[in-house]
């Protein structure tokens, strides 16, 4: 069951306005291929220690379809995943991977159109030895992500809505978007200019 229903239509910019800096991942975690579509889904969280990617490889079989797998990684020297892992994730209905780390086989991932947001690419694979608990709180891009929090990501950035606040945030975001859509650029410019003039004295 995908609990992110409705969040696909909310831009990260709107969510960032509502939630503030601490729910926005840092700028180092980016879409790894151009024109990545916006993705939204509940977080399935993974922690990988330095040099090891076993738990991400396990997570692709444990996460529910519609999930966004969010990875806290121990280093930037070893790939967390490659083409086959992303292909299996995609086949199993996982929405995207958001990783505070690096992957490999970018050409394959781009070709299959699987959304990956990460710090970059490296050709060295990690080992598979460290067993860690899945679906526990992790830190990714400076944000504390709890299982089931709603992750929304596109080229504008990645914002995490706490699960407990998702209904209120979605309602506030829809209202904000409706108000913005109803306002012409002329109206916005007039109000904006008046505000700027006032601030400049």
Short mmCIF file of C-alpha atoms in Angstrom, two decimals:
data_model
loop_
_atom_site.label_atom_id
_atom_site.label_comp_id
_atom_site.label_asym_id
_atom_site.label_seq_id
_atom_site.Cartn_x
_atom_site.Cartn_y
_atom_site.Cartn_z
CA UNK A 1 0.00 0.00 0.00
CA UNK A 2 1.45 3.35 -1.04
CA UNK A 3 0.72 5.85 1.72
CA UNK A 4 2.16 8.77 -0.25
CA UNK A 5 -1.03 9.32 -2.23
CA UNK A 6 -1.25 12.97 -3.16
CA UNK A 7 2.35 13.85 -2.37
CA UNK A 8 3.40 13.18 -5.98
CA UNK A 9 1.65 16.42 -6.95
CA UNK A 10 3.45 18.54 -4.31
CA UNK A 11 6.78 20.13 -5.32
CA UNK A 12 9.69 19.94 -2.85
CA UNK A 13 9.76 23.77 -2.89
CA UNK A 14 6.24 23.92 -1.39
CA UNK A 15 7.08 21.28 1.21
CA UNK A 16 10.31 23.07 2.12
CA UNK A 17 8.35 26.30 2.69
CA UNK A 18 6.08 24.44 5.11
CA UNK A 19 8.60 22.19 6.86
CA UNK A 20 11.79 24.26 7.01
CA UNK A 21 15.48 23.52 6.54
CA UNK A 22 15.81 20.56 8.88
CA UNK A 23 13.54 18.38 6.70
CA UNK A 24 15.44 19.13 3.48
CA UNK A 25 18.39 16.96 2.49
CA UNK A 26 21.65 18.73 1.67
CA UNK A 27 22.51 19.66 -1.90
CA UNK A 28 25.04 16.84 -2.29
CA UNK A 29 22.28 14.28 -2.83
CA UNK A 30 21.08 14.81 -6.39
CA UNK A 31 19.24 12.96 -9.16
CA UNK A 32 21.89 10.90 -10.97
CA UNK A 33 20.35 11.25 -14.41
CA UNK A 34 18.70 14.26 -16.07
CA UNK A 35 14.96 14.92 -16.05
CA UNK A 36 14.31 12.43 -13.26
CA UNK A 37 10.55 12.58 -12.61
CA UNK A 38 9.28 13.62 -9.19
CA UNK A 39 8.94 10.65 -6.87
CA UNK A 40 7.08 10.29 -3.60
CA UNK A 41 6.65 7.42 -1.20
CA UNK A 42 7.01 6.21 2.36
CA UNK A 43 10.60 5.68 3.47
CA UNK A 44 11.99 2.19 3.91
CA UNK A 45 15.21 2.89 5.78
CA UNK A 46 18.58 1.17 5.53
CA UNK A 47 21.91 1.68 7.29
CA UNK A 48 25.10 0.46 5.59
CA UNK A 49 28.44 0.62 7.47
CA UNK A 50 31.62 1.70 5.63
CA UNK A 51 32.45 -0.45 2.63
CA UNK A 52 29.43 -2.73 2.98
CA UNK A 53 26.15 -2.81 1.09
CA UNK A 54 24.50 -6.04 2.28
CA UNK A 55 21.51 -4.34 3.89
CA UNK A 56 20.57 -2.33 0.79
CA UNK A 57 20.73 -5.56 -1.20
CA UNK A 58 18.39 -7.10 1.41
CA UNK A 59 16.09 -4.09 1.43
CA UNK A 60 15.06 -4.45 -2.21
CA UNK A 61 13.30 -7.70 -1.20
CA UNK A 62 11.86 -6.38 2.08
CA UNK A 63 10.53 -2.95 1.09
CA UNK A 64 6.88 -2.70 0.07
CA UNK A 65 6.03 -1.66 -3.50
CA UNK A 66 5.69 2.13 -3.61
CA UNK A 67 8.43 2.64 -1.01
CA UNK A 68 11.39 4.96 -1.37
CA UNK A 69 14.47 3.19 -0.02
CA UNK A 70 16.51 5.68 2.02
CA UNK A 71 20.12 4.73 2.76
CA UNK A 72 22.54 6.01 5.39
CA UNK A 73 25.96 5.01 4.09
CA UNK A 74 29.27 4.75 5.89
CA UNK A 75 31.53 6.00 3.11
CA UNK A 76 31.88 7.39 -0.43
CA UNK A 77 34.51 4.86 -1.58
CA UNK A 78 32.29 1.87 -2.35
CA UNK A 79 29.14 1.58 -4.47
CA UNK A 80 25.99 0.72 -2.53
CA UNK A 81 24.23 -0.69 -5.58
CA UNK A 82 24.57 -1.27 -9.30
CA UNK A 83 22.42 -1.98 -12.32
CA UNK A 84 21.04 -5.36 -11.25
CA UNK A 85 20.01 -4.17 -7.78
CA UNK A 86 18.22 -1.19 -9.31
CA UNK A 87 16.57 -3.43 -11.94
CA UNK A 88 15.24 -5.79 -9.26
CA UNK A 89 14.07 -2.83 -7.14
CA UNK A 90 12.25 -1.41 -10.15
CA UNK A 91 10.68 -4.79 -10.98
CA UNK A 92 9.48 -5.14 -7.39
CA UNK A 93 7.69 -1.78 -7.58
CA UNK A 94 10.07 0.27 -5.46
CA UNK A 95 9.66 3.94 -6.37
CA UNK A 96 13.25 5.17 -5.99
CA UNK A 97 16.47 4.92 -4.01
CA UNK A 98 17.72 7.95 -2.06
CA UNK A 99 21.25 7.30 -0.81
CA UNK A 100 23.72 9.27 1.27
CA UNK A 101 26.42 7.47 -0.71
CA UNK A 102 27.41 6.39 -4.23
CA UNK A 103 26.32 3.79 -6.78
CA UNK A 104 27.71 2.26 -9.98
CA UNK A 105 26.44 1.19 -13.44
CA UNK A 106 24.88 4.62 -13.98
CA UNK A 107 24.34 4.06 -17.72
CA UNK A 108 22.22 0.98 -16.98
CA UNK A 109 20.24 2.76 -14.28
CA UNK A 110 19.61 5.74 -16.58
CA UNK A 111 18.55 3.45 -19.44
CA UNK A 112 16.00 1.63 -17.29
CA UNK A 113 14.69 4.97 -16.00
CA UNK A 114 14.95 4.03 -12.34
CA UNK A 115 15.16 7.16 -10.13
CA UNK A 116 18.29 7.24 -7.97
CA UNK A 117 19.24 10.24 -5.86
CA UNK A 118 22.77 9.93 -4.45
CA UNK A 119 26.10 11.69 -3.98
CA UNK A 120 27.60 10.30 -7.15
CA UNK A 121 29.08 7.32 -8.89
CA UNK A 122 32.12 5.12 -8.22
CA UNK A 123 33.05 1.84 -9.96
CA UNK A 124 34.19 -0.02 -6.80
CA UNK A 125 31.62 -2.37 -5.24
CA UNK A 126 31.11 -2.77 -1.52
CA UNK A 127 31.34 -6.07 0.33
CA UNK A 128 28.36 -7.96 1.79
CA UNK A 129 29.08 -8.92 5.38
CA UNK A 130 27.49 -6.54 7.89
CA UNK A 131 24.00 -7.44 9.08
CA UNK A 132 22.19 -4.40 10.48
CA UNK A 133 18.52 -3.86 11.41
CA UNK A 134 16.27 -2.59 8.61
CA UNK A 135 13.55 0.04 8.88
CA UNK A 136 15.06 1.91 11.84
CA UNK A 137 15.69 5.68 12.04
CA UNK A 138 18.58 6.78 9.80
CA UNK A 139 20.30 10.04 8.89
CA UNK A 140 20.41 10.85 5.19
CA UNK A 141 21.63 14.17 3.79
CA UNK A 142 21.50 15.64 7.28
CA UNK A 143 17.84 14.72 7.83
CA UNK A 144 16.61 12.24 10.41
CA UNK A 145 14.38 9.84 8.46
CA UNK A 146 12.03 7.48 10.28
CA UNK A 147 10.38 4.48 8.63
CA UNK A 148 7.19 5.56 6.89
CA UNK A 149 8.10 9.26 6.65
CA UNK A 150 7.08 10.60 3.24
CA UNK A 151 9.99 11.32 0.91
CA UNK A 152 9.42 13.66 -2.05
CA UNK A 153 12.33 14.10 -4.47
CA UNK A 154 12.96 15.74 -7.82
CA UNK A 155 15.55 18.05 -9.40
CA UNK A 156 14.62 20.77 -6.86
CA UNK A 157 15.70 18.64 -3.91
CA UNK A 158 14.54 16.05 -1.41
CA UNK A 159 12.12 16.82 1.43
CA UNK A 160 11.05 14.45 4.20
CA UNK A 161 7.60 14.88 5.75
CA UNK A 162 7.31 13.22 9.18
CA UNK A 163 4.75 10.44 9.03
CA UNK A 164 2.78 11.81 12.00
CA UNK A 165 2.27 15.15 10.20
CA UNK A 166 1.62 13.90 6.68
CA UNK A 167 -2.15 14.60 6.54
CA UNK A 168 -1.78 18.16 7.85
CA UNK A 169 1.23 18.91 5.62
CA UNK A 170 -0.53 17.56 2.52
CA UNK A 171 -3.61 19.64 3.27
CA UNK A 172 -1.51 22.80 3.90
CA UNK A 173 0.53 22.19 0.74
CA UNK A 174 -2.58 21.80 -1.43
CA UNK A 175 -4.02 25.01 -0.01
CA UNK A 176 -0.74 26.88 -0.64
CA UNK A 177 -0.56 25.63 -4.24
CA UNK A 178 -4.18 26.62 -4.87
CA UNK A 179 -3.57 30.13 -3.53
CA UNK A 180 -0.44 30.51 -5.67
CA UNK A 181 -2.28 29.26 -8.77
CA UNK A 182 -5.05 31.81 -8.22
CA UNK A 183 -2.61 34.74 -8.02
CA UNK A 184 -1.48 36.36 -11.27
CA UNK A 185 2.14 37.36 -11.76
CA UNK A 186 1.01 41.01 -11.83
CA UNK A 187 -0.61 40.70 -8.40
CA UNK A 188 2.45 38.90 -7.04
CA UNK A 189 4.82 41.48 -8.50
CA UNK A 190 2.88 44.42 -7.04
CA UNK A 191 2.85 42.88 -3.55
CA UNK A 192 6.47 41.78 -3.84
CA UNK A 193 7.65 45.20 -5.00
CA UNK A 194 5.78 46.94 -2.18
CA UNK A 195 7.36 44.57 0.34
CA UNK A 196 10.88 45.05 -1.06
CA UNK A 197 10.47 48.84 -1.14
CA UNK A 198 9.28 48.77 2.46
CA UNK A 199 12.24 46.61 3.54
CA UNK A 200 14.67 48.97 1.81
CA UNK A 201 13.07 51.90 3.58
#
